[in-house]
Short mmCIF file of C-alpha atoms and ligand atoms in Angstrom, two decimals:
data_model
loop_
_atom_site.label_atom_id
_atom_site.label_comp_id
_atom_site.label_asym_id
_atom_site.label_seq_id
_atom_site.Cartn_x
_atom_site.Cartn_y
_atom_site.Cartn_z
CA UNK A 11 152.00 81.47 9.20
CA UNK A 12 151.70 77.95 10.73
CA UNK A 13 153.19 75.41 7.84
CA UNK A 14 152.88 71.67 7.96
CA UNK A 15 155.99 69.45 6.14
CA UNK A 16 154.87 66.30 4.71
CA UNK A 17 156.68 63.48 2.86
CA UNK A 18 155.39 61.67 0.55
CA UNK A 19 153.89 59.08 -0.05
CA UNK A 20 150.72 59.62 2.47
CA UNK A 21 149.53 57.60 4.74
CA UNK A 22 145.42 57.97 5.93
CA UNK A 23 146.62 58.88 9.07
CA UNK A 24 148.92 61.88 7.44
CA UNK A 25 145.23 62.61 5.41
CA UNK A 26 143.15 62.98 8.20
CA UNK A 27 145.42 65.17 9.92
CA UNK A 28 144.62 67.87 7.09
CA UNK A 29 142.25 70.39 7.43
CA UNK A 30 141.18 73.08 5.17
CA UNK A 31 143.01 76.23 5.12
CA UNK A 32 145.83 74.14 6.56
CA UNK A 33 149.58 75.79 4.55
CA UNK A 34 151.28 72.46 3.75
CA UNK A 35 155.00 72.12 2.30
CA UNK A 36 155.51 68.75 -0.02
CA UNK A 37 158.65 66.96 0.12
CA UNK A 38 159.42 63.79 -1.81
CA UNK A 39 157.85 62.37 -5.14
CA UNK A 40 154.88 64.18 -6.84
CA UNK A 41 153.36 62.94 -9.65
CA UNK A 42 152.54 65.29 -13.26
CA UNK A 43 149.22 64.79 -14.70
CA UNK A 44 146.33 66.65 -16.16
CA UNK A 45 143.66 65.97 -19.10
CA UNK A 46 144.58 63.74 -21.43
CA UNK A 47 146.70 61.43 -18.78
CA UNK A 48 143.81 61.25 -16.65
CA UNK A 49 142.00 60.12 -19.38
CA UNK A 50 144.06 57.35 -20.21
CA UNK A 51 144.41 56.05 -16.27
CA UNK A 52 140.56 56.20 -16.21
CA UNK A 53 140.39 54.17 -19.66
CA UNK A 54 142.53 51.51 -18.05
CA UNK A 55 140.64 51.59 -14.64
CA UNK A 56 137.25 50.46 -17.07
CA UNK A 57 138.98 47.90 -18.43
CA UNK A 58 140.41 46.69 -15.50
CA UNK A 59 143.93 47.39 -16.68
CA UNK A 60 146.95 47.97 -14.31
CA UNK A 61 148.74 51.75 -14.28
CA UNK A 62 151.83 52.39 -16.24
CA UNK A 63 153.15 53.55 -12.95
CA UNK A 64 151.52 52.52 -9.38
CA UNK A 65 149.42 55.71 -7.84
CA UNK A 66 148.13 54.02 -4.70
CA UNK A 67 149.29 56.35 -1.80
CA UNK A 68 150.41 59.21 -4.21
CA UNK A 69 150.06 62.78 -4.81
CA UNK A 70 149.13 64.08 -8.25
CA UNK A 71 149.74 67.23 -9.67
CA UNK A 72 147.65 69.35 -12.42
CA UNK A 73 150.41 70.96 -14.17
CA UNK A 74 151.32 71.16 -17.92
CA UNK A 75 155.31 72.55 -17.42
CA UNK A 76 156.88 74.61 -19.47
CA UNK A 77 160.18 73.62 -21.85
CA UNK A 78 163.14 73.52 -19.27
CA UNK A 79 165.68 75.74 -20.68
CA UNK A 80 169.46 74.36 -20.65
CA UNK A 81 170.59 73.85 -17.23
CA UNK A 82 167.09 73.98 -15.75
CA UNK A 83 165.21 71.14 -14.26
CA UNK A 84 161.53 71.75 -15.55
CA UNK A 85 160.20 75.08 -17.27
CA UNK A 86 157.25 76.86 -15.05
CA UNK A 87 155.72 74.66 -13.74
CA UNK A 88 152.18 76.18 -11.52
CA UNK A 89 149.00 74.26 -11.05
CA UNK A 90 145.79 73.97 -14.19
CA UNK A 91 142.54 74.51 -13.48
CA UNK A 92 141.18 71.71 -11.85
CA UNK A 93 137.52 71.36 -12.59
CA UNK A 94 138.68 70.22 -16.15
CA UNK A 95 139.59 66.64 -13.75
CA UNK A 96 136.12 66.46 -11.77
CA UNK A 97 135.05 63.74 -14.53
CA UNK A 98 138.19 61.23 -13.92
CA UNK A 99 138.79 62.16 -9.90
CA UNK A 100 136.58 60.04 -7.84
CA UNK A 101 137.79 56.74 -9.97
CA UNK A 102 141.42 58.50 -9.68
CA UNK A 103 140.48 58.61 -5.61
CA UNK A 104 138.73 54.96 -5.57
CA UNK A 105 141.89 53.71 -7.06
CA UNK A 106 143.94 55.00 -4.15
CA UNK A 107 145.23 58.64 -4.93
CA UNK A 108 145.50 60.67 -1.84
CA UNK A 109 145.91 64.02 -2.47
CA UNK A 110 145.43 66.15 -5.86
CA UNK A 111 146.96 69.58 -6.45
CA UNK A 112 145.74 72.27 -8.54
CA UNK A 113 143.60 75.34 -8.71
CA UNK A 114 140.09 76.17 -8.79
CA UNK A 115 136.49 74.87 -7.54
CA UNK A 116 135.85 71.11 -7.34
CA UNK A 117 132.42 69.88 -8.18
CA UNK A 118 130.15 67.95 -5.82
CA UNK A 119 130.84 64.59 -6.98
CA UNK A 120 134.96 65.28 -6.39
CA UNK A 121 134.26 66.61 -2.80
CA UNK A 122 131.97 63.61 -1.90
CA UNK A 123 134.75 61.26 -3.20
CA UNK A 124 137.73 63.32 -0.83
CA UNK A 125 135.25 62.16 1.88
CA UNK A 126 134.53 58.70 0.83
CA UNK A 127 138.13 57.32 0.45
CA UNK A 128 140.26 59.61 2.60
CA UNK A 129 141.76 61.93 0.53
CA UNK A 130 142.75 65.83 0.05
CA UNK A 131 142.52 68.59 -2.35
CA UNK A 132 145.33 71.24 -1.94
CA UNK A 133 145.82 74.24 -4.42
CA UNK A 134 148.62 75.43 -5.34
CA UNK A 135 149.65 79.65 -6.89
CA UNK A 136 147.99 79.59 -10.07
CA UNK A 137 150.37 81.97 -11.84
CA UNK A 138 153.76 81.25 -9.68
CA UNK A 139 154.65 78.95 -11.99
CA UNK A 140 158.29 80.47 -12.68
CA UNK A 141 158.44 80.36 -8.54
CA UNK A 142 157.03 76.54 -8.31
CA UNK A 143 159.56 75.37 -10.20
CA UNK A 144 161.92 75.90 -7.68
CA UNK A 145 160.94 73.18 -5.88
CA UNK A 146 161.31 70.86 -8.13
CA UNK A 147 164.57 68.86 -8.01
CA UNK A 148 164.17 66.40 -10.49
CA UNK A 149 161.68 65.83 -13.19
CA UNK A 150 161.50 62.36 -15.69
CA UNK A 151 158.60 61.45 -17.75
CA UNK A 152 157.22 58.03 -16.70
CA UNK A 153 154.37 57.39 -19.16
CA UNK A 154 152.50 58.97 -22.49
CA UNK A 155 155.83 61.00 -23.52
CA UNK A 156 153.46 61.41 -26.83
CA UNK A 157 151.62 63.70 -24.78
CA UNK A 158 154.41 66.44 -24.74
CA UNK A 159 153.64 68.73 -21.86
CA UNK A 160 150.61 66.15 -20.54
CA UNK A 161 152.62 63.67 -20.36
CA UNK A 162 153.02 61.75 -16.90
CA UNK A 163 156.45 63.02 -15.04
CA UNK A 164 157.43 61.70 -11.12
CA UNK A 165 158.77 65.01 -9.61
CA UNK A 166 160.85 64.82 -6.92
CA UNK A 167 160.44 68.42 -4.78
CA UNK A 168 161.37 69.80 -1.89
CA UNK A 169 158.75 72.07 -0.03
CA UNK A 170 156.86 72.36 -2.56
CA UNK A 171 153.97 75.28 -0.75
CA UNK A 172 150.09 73.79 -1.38
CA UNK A 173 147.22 75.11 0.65
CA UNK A 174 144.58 72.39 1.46
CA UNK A 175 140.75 73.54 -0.15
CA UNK A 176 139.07 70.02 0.71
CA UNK A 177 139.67 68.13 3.24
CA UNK A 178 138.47 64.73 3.90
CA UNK A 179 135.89 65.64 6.40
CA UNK A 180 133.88 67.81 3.82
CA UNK A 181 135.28 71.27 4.27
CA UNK A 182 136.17 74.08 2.05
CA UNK A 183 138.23 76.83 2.10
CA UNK A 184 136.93 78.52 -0.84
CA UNK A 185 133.51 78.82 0.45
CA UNK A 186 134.52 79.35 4.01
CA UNK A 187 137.26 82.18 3.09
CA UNK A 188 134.70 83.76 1.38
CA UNK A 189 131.85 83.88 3.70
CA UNK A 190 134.47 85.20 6.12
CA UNK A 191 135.60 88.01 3.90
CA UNK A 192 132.27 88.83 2.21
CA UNK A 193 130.81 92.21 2.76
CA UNK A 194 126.76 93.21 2.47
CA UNK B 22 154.58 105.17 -48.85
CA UNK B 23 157.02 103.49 -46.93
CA UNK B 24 158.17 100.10 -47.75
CA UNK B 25 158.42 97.30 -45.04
CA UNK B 26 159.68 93.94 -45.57
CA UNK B 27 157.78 91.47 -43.00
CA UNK B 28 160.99 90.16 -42.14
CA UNK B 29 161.04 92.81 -39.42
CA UNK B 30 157.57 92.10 -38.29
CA UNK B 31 158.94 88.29 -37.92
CA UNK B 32 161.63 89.49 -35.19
CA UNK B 33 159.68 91.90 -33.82
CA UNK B 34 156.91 89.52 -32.79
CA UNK B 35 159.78 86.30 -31.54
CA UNK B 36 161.03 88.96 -29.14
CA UNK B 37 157.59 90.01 -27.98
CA UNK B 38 156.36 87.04 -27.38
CA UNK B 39 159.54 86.66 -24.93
CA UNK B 40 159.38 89.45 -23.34
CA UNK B 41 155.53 89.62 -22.41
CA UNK B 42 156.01 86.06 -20.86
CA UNK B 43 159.32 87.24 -18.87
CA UNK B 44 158.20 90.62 -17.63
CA UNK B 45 155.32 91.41 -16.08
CA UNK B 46 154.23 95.58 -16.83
CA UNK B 47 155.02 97.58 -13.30
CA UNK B 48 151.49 98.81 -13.70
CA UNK B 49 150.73 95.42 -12.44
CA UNK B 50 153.82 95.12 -9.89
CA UNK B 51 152.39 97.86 -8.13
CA UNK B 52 148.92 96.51 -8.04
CA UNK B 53 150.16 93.42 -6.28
CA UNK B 54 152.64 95.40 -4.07
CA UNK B 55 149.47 97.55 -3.21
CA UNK B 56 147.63 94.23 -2.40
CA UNK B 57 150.69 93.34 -0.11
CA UNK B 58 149.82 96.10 2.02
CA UNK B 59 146.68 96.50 1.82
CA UNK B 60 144.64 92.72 1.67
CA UNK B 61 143.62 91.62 5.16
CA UNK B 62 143.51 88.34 4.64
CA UNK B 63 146.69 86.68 6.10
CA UNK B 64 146.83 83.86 3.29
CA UNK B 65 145.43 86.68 0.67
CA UNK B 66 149.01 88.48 1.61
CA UNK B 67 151.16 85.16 1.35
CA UNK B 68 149.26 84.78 -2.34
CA UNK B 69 150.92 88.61 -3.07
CA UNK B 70 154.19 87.50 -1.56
CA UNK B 71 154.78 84.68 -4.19
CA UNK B 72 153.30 86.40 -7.42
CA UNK B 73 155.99 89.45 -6.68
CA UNK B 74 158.60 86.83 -5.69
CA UNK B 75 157.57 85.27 -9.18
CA UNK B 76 157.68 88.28 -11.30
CA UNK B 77 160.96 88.85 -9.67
CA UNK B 78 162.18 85.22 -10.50
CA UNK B 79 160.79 85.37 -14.03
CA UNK B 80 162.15 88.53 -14.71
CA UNK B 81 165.96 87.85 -13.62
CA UNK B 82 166.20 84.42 -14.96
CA UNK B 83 164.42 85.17 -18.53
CA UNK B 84 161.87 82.50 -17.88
CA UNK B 85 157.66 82.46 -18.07
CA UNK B 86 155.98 83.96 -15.02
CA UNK B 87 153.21 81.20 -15.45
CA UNK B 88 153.63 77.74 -17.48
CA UNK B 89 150.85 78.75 -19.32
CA UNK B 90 152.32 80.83 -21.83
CA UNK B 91 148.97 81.47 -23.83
CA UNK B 92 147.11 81.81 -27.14
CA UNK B 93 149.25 84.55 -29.02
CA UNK B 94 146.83 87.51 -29.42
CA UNK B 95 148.15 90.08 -31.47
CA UNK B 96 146.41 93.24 -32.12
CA UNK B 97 147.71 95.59 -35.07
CA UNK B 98 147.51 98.93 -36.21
CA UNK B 99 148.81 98.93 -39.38
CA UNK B 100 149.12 102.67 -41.37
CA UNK B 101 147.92 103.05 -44.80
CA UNK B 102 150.46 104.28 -46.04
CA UNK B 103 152.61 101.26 -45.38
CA UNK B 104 153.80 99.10 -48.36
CA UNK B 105 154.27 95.26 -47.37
CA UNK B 106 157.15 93.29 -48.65
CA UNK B 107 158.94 90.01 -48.71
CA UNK B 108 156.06 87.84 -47.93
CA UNK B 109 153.09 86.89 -46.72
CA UNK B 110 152.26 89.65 -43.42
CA UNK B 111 149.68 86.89 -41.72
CA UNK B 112 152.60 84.23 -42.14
CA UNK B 113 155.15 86.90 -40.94
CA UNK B 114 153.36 87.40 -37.72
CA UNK B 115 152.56 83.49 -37.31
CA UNK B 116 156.72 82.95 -37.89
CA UNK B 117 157.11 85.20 -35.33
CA UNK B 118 155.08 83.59 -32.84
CA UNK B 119 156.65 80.20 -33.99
CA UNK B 120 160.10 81.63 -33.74
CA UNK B 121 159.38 82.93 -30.00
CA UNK B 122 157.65 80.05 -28.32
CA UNK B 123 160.64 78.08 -29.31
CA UNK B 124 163.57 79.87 -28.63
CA UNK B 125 161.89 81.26 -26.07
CA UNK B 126 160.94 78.12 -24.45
CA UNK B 127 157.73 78.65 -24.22
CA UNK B 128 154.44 76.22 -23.58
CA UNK B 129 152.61 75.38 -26.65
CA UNK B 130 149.16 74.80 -26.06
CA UNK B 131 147.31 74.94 -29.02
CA UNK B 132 145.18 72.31 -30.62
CA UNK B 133 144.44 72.06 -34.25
CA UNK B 134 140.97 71.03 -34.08
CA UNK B 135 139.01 71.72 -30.87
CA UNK B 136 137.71 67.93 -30.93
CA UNK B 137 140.73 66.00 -32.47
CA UNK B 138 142.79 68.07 -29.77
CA UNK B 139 146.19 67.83 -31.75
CA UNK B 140 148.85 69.71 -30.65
CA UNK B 141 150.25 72.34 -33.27
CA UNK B 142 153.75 72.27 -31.48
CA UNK B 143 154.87 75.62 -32.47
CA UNK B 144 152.02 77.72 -30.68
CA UNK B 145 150.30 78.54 -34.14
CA UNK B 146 148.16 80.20 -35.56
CA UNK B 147 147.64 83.13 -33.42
CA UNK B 148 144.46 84.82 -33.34
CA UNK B 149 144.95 88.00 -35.31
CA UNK B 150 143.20 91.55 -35.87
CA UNK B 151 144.06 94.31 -37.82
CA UNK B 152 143.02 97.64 -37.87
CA UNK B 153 143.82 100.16 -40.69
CA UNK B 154 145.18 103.35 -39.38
CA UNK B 155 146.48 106.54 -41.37
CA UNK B 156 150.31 106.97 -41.34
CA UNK B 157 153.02 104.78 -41.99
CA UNK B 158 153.98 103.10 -39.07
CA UNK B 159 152.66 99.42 -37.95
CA UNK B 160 152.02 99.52 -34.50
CA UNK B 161 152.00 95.50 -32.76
CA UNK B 162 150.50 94.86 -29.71
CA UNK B 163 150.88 91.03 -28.59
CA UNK B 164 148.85 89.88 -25.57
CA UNK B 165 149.17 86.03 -24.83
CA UNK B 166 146.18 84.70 -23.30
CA UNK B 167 145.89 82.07 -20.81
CA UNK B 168 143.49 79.33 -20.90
CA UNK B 169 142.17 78.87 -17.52
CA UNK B 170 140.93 82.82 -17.18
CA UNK B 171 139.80 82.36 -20.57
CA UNK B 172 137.86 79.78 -19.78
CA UNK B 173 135.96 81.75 -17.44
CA UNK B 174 134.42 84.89 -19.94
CA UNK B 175 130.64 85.42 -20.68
CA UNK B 176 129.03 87.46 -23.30
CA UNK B 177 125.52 88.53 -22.84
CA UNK B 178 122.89 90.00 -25.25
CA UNK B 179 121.28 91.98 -22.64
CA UNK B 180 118.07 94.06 -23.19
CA UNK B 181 118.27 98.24 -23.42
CA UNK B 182 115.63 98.61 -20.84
CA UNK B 183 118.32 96.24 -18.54
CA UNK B 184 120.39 99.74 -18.42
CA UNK B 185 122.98 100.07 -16.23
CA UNK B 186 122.23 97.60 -13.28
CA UNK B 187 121.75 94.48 -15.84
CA UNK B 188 125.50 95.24 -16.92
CA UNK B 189 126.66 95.68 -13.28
CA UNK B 190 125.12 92.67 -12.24
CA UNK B 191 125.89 90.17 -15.68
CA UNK B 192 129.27 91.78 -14.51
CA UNK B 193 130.13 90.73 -11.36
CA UNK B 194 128.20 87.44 -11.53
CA UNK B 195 130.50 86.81 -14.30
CA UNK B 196 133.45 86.90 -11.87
CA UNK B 197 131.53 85.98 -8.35
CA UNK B 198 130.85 82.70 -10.40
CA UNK B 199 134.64 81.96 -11.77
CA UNK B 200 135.51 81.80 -8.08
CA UNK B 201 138.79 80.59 -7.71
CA UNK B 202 139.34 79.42 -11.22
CA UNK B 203 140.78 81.99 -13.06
CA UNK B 204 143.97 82.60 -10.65
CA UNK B 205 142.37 85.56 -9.12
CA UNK B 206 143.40 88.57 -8.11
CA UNK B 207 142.03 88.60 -12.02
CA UNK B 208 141.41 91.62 -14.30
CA UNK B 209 138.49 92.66 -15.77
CA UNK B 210 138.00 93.41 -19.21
CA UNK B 211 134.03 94.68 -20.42
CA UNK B 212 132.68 94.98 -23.70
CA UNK B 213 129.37 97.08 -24.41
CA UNK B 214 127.50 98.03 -26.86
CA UNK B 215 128.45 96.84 -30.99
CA UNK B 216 127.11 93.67 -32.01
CA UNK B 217 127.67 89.83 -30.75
CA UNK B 218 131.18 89.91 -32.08
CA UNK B 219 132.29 93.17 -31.79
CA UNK B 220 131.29 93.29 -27.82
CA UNK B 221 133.33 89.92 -27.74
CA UNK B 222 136.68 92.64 -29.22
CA UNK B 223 135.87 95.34 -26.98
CA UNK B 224 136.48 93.40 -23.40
CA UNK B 225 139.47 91.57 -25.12
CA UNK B 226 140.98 95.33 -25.91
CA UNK B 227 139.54 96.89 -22.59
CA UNK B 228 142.51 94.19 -21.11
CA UNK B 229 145.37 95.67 -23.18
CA UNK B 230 144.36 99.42 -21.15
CA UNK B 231 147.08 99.88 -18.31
CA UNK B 232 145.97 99.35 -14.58
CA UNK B 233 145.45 102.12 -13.11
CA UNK B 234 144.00 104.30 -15.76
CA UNK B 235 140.36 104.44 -16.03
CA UNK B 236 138.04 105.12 -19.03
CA UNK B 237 137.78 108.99 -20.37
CA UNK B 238 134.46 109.11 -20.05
CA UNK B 239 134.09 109.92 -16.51
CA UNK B 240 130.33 108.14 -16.63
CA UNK B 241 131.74 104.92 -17.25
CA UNK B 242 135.28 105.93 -15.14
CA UNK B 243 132.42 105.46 -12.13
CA UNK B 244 130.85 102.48 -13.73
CA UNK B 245 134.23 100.51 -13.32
CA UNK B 246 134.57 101.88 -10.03
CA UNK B 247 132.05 100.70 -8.81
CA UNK B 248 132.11 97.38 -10.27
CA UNK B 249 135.57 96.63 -9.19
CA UNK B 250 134.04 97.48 -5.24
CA UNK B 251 131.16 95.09 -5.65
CA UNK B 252 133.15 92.61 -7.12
CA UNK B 253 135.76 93.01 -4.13
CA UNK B 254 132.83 92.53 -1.93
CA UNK B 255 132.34 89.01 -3.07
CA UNK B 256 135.14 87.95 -0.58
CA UNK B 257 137.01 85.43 -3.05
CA UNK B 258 140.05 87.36 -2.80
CA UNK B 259 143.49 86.18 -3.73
CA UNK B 260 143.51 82.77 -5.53
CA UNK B 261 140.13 82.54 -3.80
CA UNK B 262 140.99 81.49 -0.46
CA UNK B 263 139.08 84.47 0.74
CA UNK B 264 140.03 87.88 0.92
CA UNK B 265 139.19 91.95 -0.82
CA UNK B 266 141.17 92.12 -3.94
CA UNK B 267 139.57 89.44 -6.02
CA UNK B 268 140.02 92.29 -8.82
CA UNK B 269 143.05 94.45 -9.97
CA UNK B 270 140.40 96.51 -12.25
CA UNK B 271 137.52 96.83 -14.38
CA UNK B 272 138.29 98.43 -17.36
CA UNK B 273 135.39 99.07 -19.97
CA UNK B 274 135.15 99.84 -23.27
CA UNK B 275 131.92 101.25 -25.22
CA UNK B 276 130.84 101.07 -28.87
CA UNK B 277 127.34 102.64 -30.01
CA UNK B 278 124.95 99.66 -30.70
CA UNK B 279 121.50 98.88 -32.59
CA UNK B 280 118.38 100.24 -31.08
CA UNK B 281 116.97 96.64 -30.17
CA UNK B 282 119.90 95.78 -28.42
CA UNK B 283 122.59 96.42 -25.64
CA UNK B 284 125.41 93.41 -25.89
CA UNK B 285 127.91 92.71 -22.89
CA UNK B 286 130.85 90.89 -22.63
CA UNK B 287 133.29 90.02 -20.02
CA UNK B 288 137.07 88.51 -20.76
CA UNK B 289 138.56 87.47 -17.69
CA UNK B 290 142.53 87.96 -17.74
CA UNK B 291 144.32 86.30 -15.18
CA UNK B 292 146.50 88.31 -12.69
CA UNK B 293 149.55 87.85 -15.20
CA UNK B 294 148.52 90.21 -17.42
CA UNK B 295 150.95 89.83 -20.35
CA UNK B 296 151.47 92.51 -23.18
CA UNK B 297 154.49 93.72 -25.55
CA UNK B 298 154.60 96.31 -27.30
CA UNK B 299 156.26 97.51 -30.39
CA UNK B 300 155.80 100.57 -33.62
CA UNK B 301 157.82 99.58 -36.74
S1 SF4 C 27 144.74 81.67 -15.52
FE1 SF4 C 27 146.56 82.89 -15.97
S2 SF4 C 27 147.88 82.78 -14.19
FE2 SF4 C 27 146.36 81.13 -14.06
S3 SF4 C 27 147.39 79.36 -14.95
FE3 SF4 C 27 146.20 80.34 -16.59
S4 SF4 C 27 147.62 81.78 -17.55
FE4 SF4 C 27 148.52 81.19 -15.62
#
């Protein structure tokens, strides 16, 4: 299977090279954050408040890890659902996110957004989480330690495997895979 | 009478809530190995690579197949003729779970209060049901339940003059309409018949069934057959980038019901399917 290698951070140009269905492998800095982080960004965003870390150019990742037992980096660590984010993404894309990871449908409003400002939606295994965590080198919470597992974490990984659902020219894998694989 | 002090129950529970999150059952191993071979989807197969590669990491290095570690549902059977001692039994089993999703290093992801959204930090309570048996043994069945395929269940009161196409279509529109959120290739647990809560039960227990073995009645041995091809006619397949096993199984359980009515329910259960099982 054909596998692209990006870096991070992402550039438009490295955006708009991604189509959906397209096997990706993620090297550099990811970001951790689900629910009640994206809350808080999207709190500060209405009040015109600055990050606690800078996001512009940066890949976010819907995961909740598990405890890392001694001598491991991060516990499992595989992608949420990410519907549960449709309410904060477009501001989290306005703001100058470029790609989100996770698992699971997007709503309308998310996939307009991809569109409007350039961005991508990859999934990741929902379930490999014992697996994903191999990729990931280092792991230090950045913001909202209060938040336990939801707290924000900058990951560093190292082919970390994503499959891109949404691209920023309006496809989607999930409905196209399963038109293709539907039977009467 | 036998006498049992619930300090056994405590360490019985800790090291099943371990060991369902370590190892998934080889019921489901071959399931996914069968999906290996047999899905035609090229990225379906690559999903089957990783979840065997996972069970295999998770397995050797003693850690949680999926970060999700669950709501600890524990199912008991406990005999009659079984005399409790040394504490409270409710507080025994939620030590246990306590105990576990610490030393076991385990996510904790329950809230106290579903709007104040406060983490418990120990993974308590756990949802519990007990059944009174005859005998003297206590039989524990834990079954941590993740969120996200959780998310996705249904109950319906359907109609008796429905019959059996309203359940096979409530069914798979259940699943067609989870998609890709509940980490498909997903299992399929249906409740029919009882009342509003007991229907609810029945697809919850219908997961706990092994793969591979279908209901005893051969009427409703067909019924799941035949759901589990529809649904794997939907084409969501493997995490739902398209593909034929979207399901594992469908696994159904029946309970007579009131004249007036005919309840369903589905309980989605992600593909890892987590149980432990011990008899004290
Ligand atoms: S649905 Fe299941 S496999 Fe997917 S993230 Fe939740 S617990 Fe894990």
């Amino acid at each position: 299977m054909e596998v692209k290698r990006i870096r991070t951070p992402l550039t438009d140009e490295v955006v708009l090279d991604l189509k959906a269905g397209d096997n990706v492998l993620f090297s550099g800095v990811i970001y951790a954050a689900r629910d009640a982080a994206h809350k808080k960004l999207v709190e500060l965003l209405e009040k015109g408040e600055e990050w606690p870390v800078d996001l512009r150019g940066q890949v976010i990742y819907y995961v909740g890890p598990a405890p890392a037992k001694p001598g491991q980096v991060i516990g499992s660590a595989g992608p949420t659902t990410s519907g549960r984010m449709d309410a904060y993404t477009p501001a989290v894309l306005e703001y100058g996110v470029k790609a989100v990871i996770g698992k699971g449908l997007r709503n309308e409003a998310t996939r307009k957004a991809l569109q409007d400002y350039k961005a991508v939606y990859l999934a990741a295994t929902g379930g490999a989480g014992a697996l994903l965590a191999r990729t990931i080198k280092e792991s230090e919470v950045v913001a909202y330690p209060e938040l336990g597992p939801e707290a924000i974490r900058r990951l560093v990984v190292e082919d970390f495997p994503a499959t891109v659902i949404n691209d920023a020219y309006g496809n989607d894998l999930y409905a196209e895979g399963r038109n293709k694989y539907a039977l009467p | 009478m036998r006498t049992v002090n619930v300090k056994l129950i405590v360490d019985a529970v800790a090291e099943m809530c371990k060991e369902a999150n370590y190892f998934l059952g080889d019921d489901v191993i071959r399931a996914f190995e069968k999906g290996l071979a047999e899905e035609v989807s090229p990225v379906g197969k690559e999903v089957f690579k990783q979840l065997l590669e996972n069970a295999r990491i998770a397995r050797d290095e003693k850690v949680p197949m999926c970060q999700d570690t669950g709501f600890a549902v524990l199912f008991v059977e406990l005999g009659q003729d079984v005399h409790l001692t040394g504490g409270d039994f409710n507080e025994a089993l939620n030590e246990g779970v306590r105990r576990g999703y610490t030393d076991g290093y385990l996510r904790k992801s329950i809230v106290k209060d579903p709007l104040e959204r406060v983490n418990t930090k120990d993974n308590t309570p756990a949802v519990i049901h007990v059944e009174i048996v005859p005998g003297d043994k206590i039989k524990l069945t834990l079954a941590p339940k993740g969120g996200g395929s959780e998310n996705m269940s249904a109950i319906r009161m359907l109609t008796p003059s429905q019959g059996t196409p309203g359940l096979v279509d409530f069914v798979v529109e259940t699943v067609s309409q989870a998609g890709a959120n509940p980490c498909p290739p997903v299992i399929v647990g249906v409740g029919f018949g009882g009342t509003f809560e007991k229907v609810a039960y029945l697809a919850k227990k219908a997961l706990l069934r092994p793969l591979n073995q279908p209901n005893q009645d051969p009427f409703y041995a067909e019924l799941e057959k035949e759901m589990l091809e529809k649904i794997n006619k939907t084409g969501i397949g493997p995490q739902g980038y398209g593909g034929r096993f979207t399901a594992l199984a469908v696994h159904v359980e029946v309970f007579p019901c009131h004249i007036a009515s005919m309840p369903a329910a589905v309980n989605i259960n992600c593909h890892a399917s987590r149980h432990a099982e011990r008899v004290i």
